[in-house]
mmCIF file of C-alpha atoms in Angstrom:
data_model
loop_
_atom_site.group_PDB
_atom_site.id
_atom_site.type_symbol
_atom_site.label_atom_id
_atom_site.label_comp_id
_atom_site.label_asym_id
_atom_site.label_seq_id
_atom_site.Cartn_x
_atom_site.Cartn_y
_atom_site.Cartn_z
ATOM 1 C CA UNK A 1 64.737 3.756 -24.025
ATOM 2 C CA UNK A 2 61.418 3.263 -24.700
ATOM 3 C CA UNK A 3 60.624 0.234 -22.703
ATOM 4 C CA UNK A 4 62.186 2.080 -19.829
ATOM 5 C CA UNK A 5 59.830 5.052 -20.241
ATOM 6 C CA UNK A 6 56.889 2.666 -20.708
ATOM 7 C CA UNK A 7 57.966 0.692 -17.596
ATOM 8 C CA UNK A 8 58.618 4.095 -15.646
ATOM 9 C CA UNK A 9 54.885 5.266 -16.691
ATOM 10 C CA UNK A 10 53.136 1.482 -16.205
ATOM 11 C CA UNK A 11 54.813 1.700 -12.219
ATOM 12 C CA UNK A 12 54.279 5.119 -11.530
ATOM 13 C CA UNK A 13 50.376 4.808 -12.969
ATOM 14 C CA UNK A 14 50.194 1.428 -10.929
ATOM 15 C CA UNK A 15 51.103 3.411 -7.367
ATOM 16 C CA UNK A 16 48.591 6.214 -8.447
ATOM 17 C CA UNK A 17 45.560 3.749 -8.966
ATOM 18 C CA UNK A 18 46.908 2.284 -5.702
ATOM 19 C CA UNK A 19 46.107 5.916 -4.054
ATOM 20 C CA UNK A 20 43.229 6.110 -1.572
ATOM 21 C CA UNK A 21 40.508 8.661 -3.752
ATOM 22 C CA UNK A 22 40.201 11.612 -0.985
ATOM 23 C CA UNK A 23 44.169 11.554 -0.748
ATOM 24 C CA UNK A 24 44.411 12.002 -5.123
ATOM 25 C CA UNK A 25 41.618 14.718 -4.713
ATOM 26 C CA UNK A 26 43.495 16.705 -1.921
ATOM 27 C CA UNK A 27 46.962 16.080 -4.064
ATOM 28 C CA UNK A 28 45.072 17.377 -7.480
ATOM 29 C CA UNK A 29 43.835 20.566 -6.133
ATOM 30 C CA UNK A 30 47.080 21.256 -4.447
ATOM 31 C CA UNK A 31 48.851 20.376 -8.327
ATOM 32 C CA UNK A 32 46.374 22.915 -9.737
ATOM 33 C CA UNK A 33 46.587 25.292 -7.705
ATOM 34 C CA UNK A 34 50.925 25.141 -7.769
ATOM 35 C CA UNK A 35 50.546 24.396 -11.542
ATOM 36 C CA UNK A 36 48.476 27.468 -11.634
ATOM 37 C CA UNK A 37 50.725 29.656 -9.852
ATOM 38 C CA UNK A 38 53.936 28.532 -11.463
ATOM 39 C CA UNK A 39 52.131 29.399 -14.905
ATOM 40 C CA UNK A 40 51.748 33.122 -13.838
ATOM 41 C CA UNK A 41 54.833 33.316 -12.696
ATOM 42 C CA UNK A 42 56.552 32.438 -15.667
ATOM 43 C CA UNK A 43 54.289 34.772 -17.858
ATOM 44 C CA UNK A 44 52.928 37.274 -16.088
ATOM 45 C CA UNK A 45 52.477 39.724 -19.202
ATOM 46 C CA UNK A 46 50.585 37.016 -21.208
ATOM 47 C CA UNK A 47 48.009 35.906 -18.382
ATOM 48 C CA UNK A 48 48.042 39.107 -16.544
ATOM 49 C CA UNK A 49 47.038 37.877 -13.241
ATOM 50 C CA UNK A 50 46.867 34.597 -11.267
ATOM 51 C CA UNK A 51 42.873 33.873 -12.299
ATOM 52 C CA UNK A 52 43.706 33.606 -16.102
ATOM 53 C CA UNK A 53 47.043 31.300 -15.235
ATOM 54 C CA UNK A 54 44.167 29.188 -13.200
ATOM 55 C CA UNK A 55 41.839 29.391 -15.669
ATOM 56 C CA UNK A 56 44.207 28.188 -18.328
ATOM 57 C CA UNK A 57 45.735 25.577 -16.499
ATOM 58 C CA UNK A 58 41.758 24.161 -16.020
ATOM 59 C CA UNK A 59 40.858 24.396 -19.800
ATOM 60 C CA UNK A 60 44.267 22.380 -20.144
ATOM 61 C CA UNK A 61 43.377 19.561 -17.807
ATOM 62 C CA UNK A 62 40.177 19.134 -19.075
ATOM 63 C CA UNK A 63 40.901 19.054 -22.631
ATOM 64 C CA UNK A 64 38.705 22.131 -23.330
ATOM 65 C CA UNK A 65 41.516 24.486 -24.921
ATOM 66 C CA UNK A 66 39.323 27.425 -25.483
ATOM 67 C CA UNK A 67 42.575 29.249 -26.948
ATOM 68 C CA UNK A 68 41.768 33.002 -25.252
ATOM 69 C CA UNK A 69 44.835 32.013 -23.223
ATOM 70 C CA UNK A 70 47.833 30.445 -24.527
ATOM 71 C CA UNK A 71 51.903 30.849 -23.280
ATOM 72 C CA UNK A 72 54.130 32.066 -25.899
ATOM 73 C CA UNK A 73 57.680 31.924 -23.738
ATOM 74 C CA UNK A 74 59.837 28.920 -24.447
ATOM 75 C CA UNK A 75 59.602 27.686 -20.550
ATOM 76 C CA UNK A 76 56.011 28.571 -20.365
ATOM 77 C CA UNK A 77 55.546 26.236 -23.674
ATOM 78 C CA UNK A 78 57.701 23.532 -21.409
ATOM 79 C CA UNK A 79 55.516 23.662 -18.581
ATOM 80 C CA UNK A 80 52.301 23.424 -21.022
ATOM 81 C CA UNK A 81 53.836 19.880 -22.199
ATOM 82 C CA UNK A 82 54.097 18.534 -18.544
ATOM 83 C CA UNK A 83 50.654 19.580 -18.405
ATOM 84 C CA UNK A 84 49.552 17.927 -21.513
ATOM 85 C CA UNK A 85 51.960 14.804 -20.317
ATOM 86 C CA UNK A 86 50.764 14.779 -16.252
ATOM 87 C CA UNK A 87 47.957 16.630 -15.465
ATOM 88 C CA UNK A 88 45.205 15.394 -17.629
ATOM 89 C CA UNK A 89 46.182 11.770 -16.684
ATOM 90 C CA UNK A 90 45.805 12.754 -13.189
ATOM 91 C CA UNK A 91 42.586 14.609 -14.017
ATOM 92 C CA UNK A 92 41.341 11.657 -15.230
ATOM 93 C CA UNK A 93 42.321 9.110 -12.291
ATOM 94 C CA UNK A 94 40.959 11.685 -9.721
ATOM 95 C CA UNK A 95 37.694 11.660 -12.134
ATOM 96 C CA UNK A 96 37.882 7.940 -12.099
ATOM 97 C CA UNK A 97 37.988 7.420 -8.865
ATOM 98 C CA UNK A 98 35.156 9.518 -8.000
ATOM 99 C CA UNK A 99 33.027 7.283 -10.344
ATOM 100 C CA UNK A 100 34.503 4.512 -8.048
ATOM 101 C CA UNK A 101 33.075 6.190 -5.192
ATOM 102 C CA UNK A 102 29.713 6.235 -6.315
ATOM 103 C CA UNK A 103 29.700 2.846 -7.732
ATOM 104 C CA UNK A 104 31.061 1.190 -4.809
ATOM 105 C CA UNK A 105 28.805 3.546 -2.648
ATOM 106 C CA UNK A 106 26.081 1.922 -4.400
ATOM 107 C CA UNK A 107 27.162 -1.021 -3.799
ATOM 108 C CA UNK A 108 27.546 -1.043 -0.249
ATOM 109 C CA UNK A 109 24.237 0.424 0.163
ATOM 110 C CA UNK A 110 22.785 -3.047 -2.266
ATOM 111 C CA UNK A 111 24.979 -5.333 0.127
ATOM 112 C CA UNK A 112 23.021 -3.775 3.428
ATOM 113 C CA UNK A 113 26.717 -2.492 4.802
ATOM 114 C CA UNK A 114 25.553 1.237 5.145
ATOM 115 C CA UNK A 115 24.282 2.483 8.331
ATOM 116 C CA UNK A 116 20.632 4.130 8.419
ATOM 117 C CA UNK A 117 21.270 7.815 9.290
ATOM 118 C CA UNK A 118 17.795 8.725 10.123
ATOM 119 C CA UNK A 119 14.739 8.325 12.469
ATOM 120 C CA UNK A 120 11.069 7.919 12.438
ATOM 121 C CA UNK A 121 10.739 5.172 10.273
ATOM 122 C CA UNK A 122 9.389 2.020 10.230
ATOM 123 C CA UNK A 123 11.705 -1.149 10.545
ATOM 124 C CA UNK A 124 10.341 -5.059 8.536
ATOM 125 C CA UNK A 125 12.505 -7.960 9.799
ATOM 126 C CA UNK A 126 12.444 -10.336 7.483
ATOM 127 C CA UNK A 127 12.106 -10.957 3.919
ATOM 128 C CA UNK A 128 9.145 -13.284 2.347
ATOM 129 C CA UNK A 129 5.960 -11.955 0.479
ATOM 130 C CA UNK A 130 4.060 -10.669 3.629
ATOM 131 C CA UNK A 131 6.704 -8.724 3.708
ATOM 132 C CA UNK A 132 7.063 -7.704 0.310
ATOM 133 C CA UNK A 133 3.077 -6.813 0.550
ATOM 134 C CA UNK A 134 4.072 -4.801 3.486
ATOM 135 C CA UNK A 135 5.949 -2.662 1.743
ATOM 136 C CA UNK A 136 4.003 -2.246 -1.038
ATOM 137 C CA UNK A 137 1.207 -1.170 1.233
ATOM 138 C CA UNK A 138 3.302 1.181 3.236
ATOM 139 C CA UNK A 139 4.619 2.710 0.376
ATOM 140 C CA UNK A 140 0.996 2.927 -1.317
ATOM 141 C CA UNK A 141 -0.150 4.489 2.006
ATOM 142 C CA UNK A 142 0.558 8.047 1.321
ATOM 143 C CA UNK A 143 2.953 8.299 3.959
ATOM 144 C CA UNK A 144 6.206 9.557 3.673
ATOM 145 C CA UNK A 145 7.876 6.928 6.607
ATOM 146 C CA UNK A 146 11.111 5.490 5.387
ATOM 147 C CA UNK A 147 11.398 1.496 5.708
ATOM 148 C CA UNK A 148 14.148 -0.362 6.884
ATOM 149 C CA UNK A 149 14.171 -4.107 6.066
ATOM 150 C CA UNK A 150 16.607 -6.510 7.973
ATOM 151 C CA UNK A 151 17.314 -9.990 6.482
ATOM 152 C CA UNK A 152 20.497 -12.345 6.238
ATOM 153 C CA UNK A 153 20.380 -11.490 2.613
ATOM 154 C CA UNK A 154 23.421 -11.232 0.572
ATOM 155 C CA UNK A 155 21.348 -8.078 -2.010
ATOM 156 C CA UNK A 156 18.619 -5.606 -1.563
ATOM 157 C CA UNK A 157 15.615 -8.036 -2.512
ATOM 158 C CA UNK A 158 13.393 -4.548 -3.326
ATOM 159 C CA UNK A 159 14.986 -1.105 -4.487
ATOM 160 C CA UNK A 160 13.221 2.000 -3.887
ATOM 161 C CA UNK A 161 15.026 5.383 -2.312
ATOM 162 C CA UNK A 162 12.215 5.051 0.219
ATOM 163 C CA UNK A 163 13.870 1.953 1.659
ATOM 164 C CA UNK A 164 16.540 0.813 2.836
ATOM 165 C CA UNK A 165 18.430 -2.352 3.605
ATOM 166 C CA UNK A 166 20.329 -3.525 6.413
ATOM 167 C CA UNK A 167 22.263 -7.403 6.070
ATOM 168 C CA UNK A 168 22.919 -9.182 9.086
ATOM 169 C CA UNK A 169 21.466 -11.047 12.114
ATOM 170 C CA UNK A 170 18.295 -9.802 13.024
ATOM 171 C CA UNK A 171 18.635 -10.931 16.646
ATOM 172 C CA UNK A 172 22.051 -9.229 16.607
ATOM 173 C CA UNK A 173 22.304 -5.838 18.567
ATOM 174 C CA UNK A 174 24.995 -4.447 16.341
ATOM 175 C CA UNK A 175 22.564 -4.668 13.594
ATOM 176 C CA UNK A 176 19.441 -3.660 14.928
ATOM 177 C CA UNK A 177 21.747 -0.329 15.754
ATOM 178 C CA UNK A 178 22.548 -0.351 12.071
ATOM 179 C CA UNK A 179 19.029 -0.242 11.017
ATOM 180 C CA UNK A 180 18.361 2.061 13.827
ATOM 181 C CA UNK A 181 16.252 0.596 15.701
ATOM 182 C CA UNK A 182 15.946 3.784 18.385
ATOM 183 C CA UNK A 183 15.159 6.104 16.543
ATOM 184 C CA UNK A 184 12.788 3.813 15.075
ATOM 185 C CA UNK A 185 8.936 4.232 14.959
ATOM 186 C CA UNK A 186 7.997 0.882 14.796
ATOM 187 C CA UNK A 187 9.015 -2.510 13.772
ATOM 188 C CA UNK A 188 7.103 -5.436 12.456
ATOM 189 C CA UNK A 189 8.643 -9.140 12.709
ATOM 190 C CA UNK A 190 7.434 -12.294 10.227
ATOM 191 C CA UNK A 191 8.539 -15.374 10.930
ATOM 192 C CA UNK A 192 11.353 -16.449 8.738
ATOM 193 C CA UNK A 193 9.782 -18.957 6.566
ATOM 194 C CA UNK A 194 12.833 -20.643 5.495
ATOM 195 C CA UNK A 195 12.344 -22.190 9.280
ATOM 196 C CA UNK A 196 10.521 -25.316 8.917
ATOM 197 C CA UNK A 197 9.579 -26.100 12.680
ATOM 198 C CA UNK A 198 6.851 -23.303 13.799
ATOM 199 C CA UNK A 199 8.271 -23.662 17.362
ATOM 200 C CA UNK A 200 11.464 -22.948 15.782
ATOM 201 C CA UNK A 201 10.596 -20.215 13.643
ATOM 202 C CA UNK A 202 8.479 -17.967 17.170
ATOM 203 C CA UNK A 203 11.362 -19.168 18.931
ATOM 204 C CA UNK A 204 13.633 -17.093 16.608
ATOM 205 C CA UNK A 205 11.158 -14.095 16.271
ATOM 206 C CA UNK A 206 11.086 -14.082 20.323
ATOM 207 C CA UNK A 207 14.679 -13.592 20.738
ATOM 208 C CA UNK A 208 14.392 -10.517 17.872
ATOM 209 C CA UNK A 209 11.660 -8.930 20.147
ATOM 210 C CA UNK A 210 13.807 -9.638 23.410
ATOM 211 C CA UNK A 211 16.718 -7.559 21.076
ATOM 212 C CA UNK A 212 14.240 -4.743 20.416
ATOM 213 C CA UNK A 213 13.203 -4.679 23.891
ATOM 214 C CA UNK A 214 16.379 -4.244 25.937
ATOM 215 C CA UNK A 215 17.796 -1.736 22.935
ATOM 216 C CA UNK A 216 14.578 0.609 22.660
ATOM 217 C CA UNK A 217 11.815 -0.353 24.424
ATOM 218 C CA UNK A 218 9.363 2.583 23.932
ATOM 219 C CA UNK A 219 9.523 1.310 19.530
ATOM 220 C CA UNK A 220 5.830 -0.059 18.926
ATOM 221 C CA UNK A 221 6.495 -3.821 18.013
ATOM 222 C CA UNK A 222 3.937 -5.943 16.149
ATOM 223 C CA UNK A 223 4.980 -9.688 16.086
ATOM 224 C CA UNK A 224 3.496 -12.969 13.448
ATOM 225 C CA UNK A 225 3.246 -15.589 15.297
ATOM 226 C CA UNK A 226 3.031 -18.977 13.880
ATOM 227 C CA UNK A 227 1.373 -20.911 16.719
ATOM 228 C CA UNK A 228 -1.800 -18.787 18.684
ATOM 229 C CA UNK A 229 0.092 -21.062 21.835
ATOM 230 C CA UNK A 230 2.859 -19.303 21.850
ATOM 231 C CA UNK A 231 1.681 -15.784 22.285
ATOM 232 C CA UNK A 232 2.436 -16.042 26.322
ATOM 233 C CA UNK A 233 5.926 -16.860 25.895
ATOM 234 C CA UNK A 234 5.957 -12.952 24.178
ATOM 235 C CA UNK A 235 4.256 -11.086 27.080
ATOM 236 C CA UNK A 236 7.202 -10.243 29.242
ATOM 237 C CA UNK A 237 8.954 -8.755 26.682
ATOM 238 C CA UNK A 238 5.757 -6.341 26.245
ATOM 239 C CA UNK A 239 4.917 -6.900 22.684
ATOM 240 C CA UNK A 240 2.385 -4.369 21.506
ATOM 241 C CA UNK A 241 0.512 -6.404 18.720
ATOM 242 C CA UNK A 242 0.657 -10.073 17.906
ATOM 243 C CA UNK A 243 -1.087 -11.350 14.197
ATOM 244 C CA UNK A 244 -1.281 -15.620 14.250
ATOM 245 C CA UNK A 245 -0.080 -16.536 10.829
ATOM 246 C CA UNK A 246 -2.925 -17.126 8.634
ATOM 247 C CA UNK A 247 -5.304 -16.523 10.948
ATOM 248 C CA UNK A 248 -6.985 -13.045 9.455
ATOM 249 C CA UNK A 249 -6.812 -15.160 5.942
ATOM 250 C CA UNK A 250 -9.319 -18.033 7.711
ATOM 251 C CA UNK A 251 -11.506 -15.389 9.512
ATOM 252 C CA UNK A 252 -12.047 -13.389 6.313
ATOM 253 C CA UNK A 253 -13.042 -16.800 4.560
ATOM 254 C CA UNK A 254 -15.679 -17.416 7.363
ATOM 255 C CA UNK A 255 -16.918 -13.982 7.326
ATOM 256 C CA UNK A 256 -17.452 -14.217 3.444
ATOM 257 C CA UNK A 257 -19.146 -18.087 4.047
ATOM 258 C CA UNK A 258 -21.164 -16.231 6.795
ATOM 259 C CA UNK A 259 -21.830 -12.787 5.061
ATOM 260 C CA UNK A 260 -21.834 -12.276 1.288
ATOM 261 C CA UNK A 261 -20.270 -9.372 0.233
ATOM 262 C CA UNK A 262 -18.599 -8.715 3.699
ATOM 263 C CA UNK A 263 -14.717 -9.233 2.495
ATOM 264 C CA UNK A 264 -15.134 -6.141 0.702
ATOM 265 C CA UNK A 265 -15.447 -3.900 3.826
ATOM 266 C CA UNK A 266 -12.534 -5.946 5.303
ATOM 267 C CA UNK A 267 -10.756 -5.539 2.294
ATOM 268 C CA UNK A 268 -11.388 -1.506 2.736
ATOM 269 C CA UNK A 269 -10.178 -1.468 6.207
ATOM 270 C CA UNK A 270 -7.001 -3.437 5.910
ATOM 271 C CA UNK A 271 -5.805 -1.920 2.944
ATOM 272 C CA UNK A 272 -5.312 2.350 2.717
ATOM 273 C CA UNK A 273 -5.713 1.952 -1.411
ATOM 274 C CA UNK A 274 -8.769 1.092 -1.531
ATOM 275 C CA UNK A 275 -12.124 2.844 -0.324
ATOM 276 C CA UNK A 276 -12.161 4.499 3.555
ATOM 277 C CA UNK A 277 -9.507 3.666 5.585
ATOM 278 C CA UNK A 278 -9.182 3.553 9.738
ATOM 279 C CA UNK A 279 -7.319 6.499 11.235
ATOM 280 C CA UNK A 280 -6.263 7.203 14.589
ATOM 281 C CA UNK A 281 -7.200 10.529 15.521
ATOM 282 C CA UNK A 282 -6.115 13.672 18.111
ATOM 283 C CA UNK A 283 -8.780 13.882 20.512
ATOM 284 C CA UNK A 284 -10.476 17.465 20.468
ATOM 285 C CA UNK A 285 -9.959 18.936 24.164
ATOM 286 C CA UNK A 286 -13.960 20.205 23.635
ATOM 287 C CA UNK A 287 -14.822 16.515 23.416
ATOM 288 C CA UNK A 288 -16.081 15.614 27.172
ATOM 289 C CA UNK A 289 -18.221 12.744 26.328
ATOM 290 C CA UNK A 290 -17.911 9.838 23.181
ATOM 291 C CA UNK A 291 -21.314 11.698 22.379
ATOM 292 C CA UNK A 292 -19.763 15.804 22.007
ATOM 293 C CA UNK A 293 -16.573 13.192 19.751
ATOM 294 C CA UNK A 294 -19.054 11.219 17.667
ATOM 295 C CA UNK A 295 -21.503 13.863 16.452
ATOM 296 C CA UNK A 296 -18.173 16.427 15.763
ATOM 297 C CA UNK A 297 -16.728 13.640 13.466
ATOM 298 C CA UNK A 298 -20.355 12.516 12.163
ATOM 299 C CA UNK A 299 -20.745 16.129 10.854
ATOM 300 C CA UNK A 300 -17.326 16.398 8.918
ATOM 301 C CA UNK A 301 -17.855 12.980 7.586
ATOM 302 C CA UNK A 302 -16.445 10.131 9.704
ATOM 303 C CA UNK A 303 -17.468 7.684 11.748
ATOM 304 C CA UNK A 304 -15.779 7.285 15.761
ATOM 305 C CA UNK A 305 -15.729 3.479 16.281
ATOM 306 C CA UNK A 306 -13.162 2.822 18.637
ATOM 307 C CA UNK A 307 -10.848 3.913 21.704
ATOM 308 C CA UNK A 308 -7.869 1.960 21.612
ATOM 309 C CA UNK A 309 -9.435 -1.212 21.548
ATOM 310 C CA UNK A 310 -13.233 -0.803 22.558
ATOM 311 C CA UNK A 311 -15.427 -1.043 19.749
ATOM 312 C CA UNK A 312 -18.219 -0.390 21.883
ATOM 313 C CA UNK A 313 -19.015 3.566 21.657
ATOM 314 C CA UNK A 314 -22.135 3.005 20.487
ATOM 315 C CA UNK A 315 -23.366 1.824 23.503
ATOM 316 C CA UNK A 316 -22.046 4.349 25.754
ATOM 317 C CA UNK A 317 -21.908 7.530 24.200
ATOM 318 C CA UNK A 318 -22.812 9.473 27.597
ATOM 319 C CA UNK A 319 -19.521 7.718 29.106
ATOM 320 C CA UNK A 320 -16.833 10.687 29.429
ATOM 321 C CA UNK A 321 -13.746 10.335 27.243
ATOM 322 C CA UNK A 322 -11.276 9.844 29.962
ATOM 323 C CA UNK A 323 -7.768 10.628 30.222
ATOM 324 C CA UNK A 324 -4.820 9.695 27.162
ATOM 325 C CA UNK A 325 -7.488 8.535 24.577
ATOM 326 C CA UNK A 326 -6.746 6.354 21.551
ATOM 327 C CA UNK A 327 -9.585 6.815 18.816
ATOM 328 C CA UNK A 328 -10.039 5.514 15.377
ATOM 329 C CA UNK A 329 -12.464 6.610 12.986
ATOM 330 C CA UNK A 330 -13.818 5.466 9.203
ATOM 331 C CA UNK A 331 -13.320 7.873 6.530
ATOM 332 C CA UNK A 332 -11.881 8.949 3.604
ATOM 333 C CA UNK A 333 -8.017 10.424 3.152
ATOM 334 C CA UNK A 334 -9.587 14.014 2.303
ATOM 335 C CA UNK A 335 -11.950 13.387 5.207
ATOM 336 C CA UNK A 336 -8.998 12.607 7.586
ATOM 337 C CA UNK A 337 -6.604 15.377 6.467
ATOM 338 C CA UNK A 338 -9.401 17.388 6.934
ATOM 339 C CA UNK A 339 -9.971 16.761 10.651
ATOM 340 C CA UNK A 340 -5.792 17.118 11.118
ATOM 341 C CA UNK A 341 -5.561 20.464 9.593
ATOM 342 C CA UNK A 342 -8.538 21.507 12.107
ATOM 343 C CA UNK A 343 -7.149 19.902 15.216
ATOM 344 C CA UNK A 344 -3.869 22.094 14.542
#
């Protein structure tokens, strides 16, 4: 008689672990809430109404037993020991599985299976160490941008609940639309470096842009080329910025041959954590000329170098502004939240 029991109990808890989790949580609720009602109904004098039943049936479940509530009726004792027997096993799948959701939530999200939800962040194809100093520097930056890094990569190479990680195909449209790539603020693509042929390895990154392009062309890509050569084979696909592998490495060695001391202002400028920083800056409707710009900024402590591209301002500070400026300036993080919270 035993074995049967034990068989009985080993088969039914078998098809319950079997159960899909939201279909034991809608089933438990349901069993508490009839268990709870049946309770009442047996002694109504002892729980006097249905919130004490439900409130002793919960205690039960969970093991608590406070004692304030107890049955005293033979059936009411009856039903008790089906509790004791049924419902704190079932408590404790239901609580199991939810610790199975989690954990396997978890590790979809390590796999790169989950879908990014959000927008405005910034997408890294790719996984090497330019890419892990990417990150560091984006995280270091201040900003609060979420990153989304896309690799072939079996685990999340970097954890941090700023970024997130997408597995698959980078050229692949399905999972650029995983990582979100329209809602996307930018996107940055290394070469994959476990490509030995250079040809091989823009070759690759070109069909990623072409991706990018047809699926959201307005998402500011910057592109590493491997071979300077190559950088025409990227301009119909309108590319915003292109950086030649190891080429700002072999410039800054120059400038340092060239100019002692220079690497540090370099050093400054390319990196937000250390001294001023560039930022691109609202331009003031006020500001007709680069003049009525650079003497505003000069004043609250920065320095206007640049619109868009032309580092010339200098040299033409009577020229008007135009239309649909881009300008940079040199200063401090205080300095530059400064000049925000006055443009607004």
């Amino acid at each position: 008689m035993k074995k049967i029991l034990y068989l009985l109990l080993r088969r039914l808890s078998n098809r319950l672990f079997r159960l899909p989790a939201p279909f034991l949580i809608v089933f438990s609720g349901i069993f508490i809430i009839l268990a709870s009602s049946i309770m009442y109904l047996l002694e109504p004098d002892t729980f006097k109404n249905p919130f004490n039943a439900f409130w002793y049936v919960m205690t039960t479940l969970t093991t608590v037993g406070y004692g304030d509530f107890y049955p005293v009726t033979a059936a009411g004792k009856v039903f008790a020991i089906f509790l004791y027997l049924f419902g704190i096993g079932l408590l404790s799948l239901v609580i199991g599985k939810i610790i199975d959701l989690f954990v396997n939530a978890k590790e979809r999200r390590m796999s790169g299976k989950v879908n990014y939800p959000n927008g405005s962040h910034i997408i890294i194809i790719h996984w090497n160490k330019k890419a892990q100093s990417a990150i560091d520097e984006l995280l270091g930056a201040g900003n609060l941008n979420e990153i989304v890094l896309i690799d072939d990569l079996d685990r999340m190479p970097v954890e941090h609940p700023r970024v997130h990680f997408i597995s698959g195909d980078p050229a692949s449209e399905d999972t650029l639309r995983k990582a979100g790539i329209e809602r996307a603020k930018s996107a940055i693509i290394f070469g994959d470096i476990r490509i030995d042929d250079p040809s091989l390895t823009d070759g690759k990154s070109l069909l990623i842009s072409s991706s990018i392009e047809r699926l959201a062309p307005e998402v500011h890509t910057t592109v590493e080329i491997m071979l300077e050569k190559h950088i025409h084979n990227f301009r119909h696909v309108n590319i915003n910025d292109f950086i030649v592998s190891h080429d700002a490495v072999s410039r800054l060695a120059v400038r340092s041959a060239l100019h002692e001391g220079s690497t540090e202002i370099y050093t400054q400028l390319l990196s937000s954590r250390f001294g001023d920083d560039l930022y691109e800056i609202p331009c003031d409707p006020a500001w007709v000329t680069y003049r009525n710009a650079f003497e505003a900024l000069l004043t609250q402590g920065a320095t206007l170098i640049a619109n868009r591209g032309n580092l010339g301002i200098n040299r033409m500070l009577d020229d008007p502004i135009g239309q649909d400026p881009k300008l940079y300036v040199i200063c401090n993080p205080e300095t530059y939240a400064g000049i925000i919270k006055k443009g607004r």
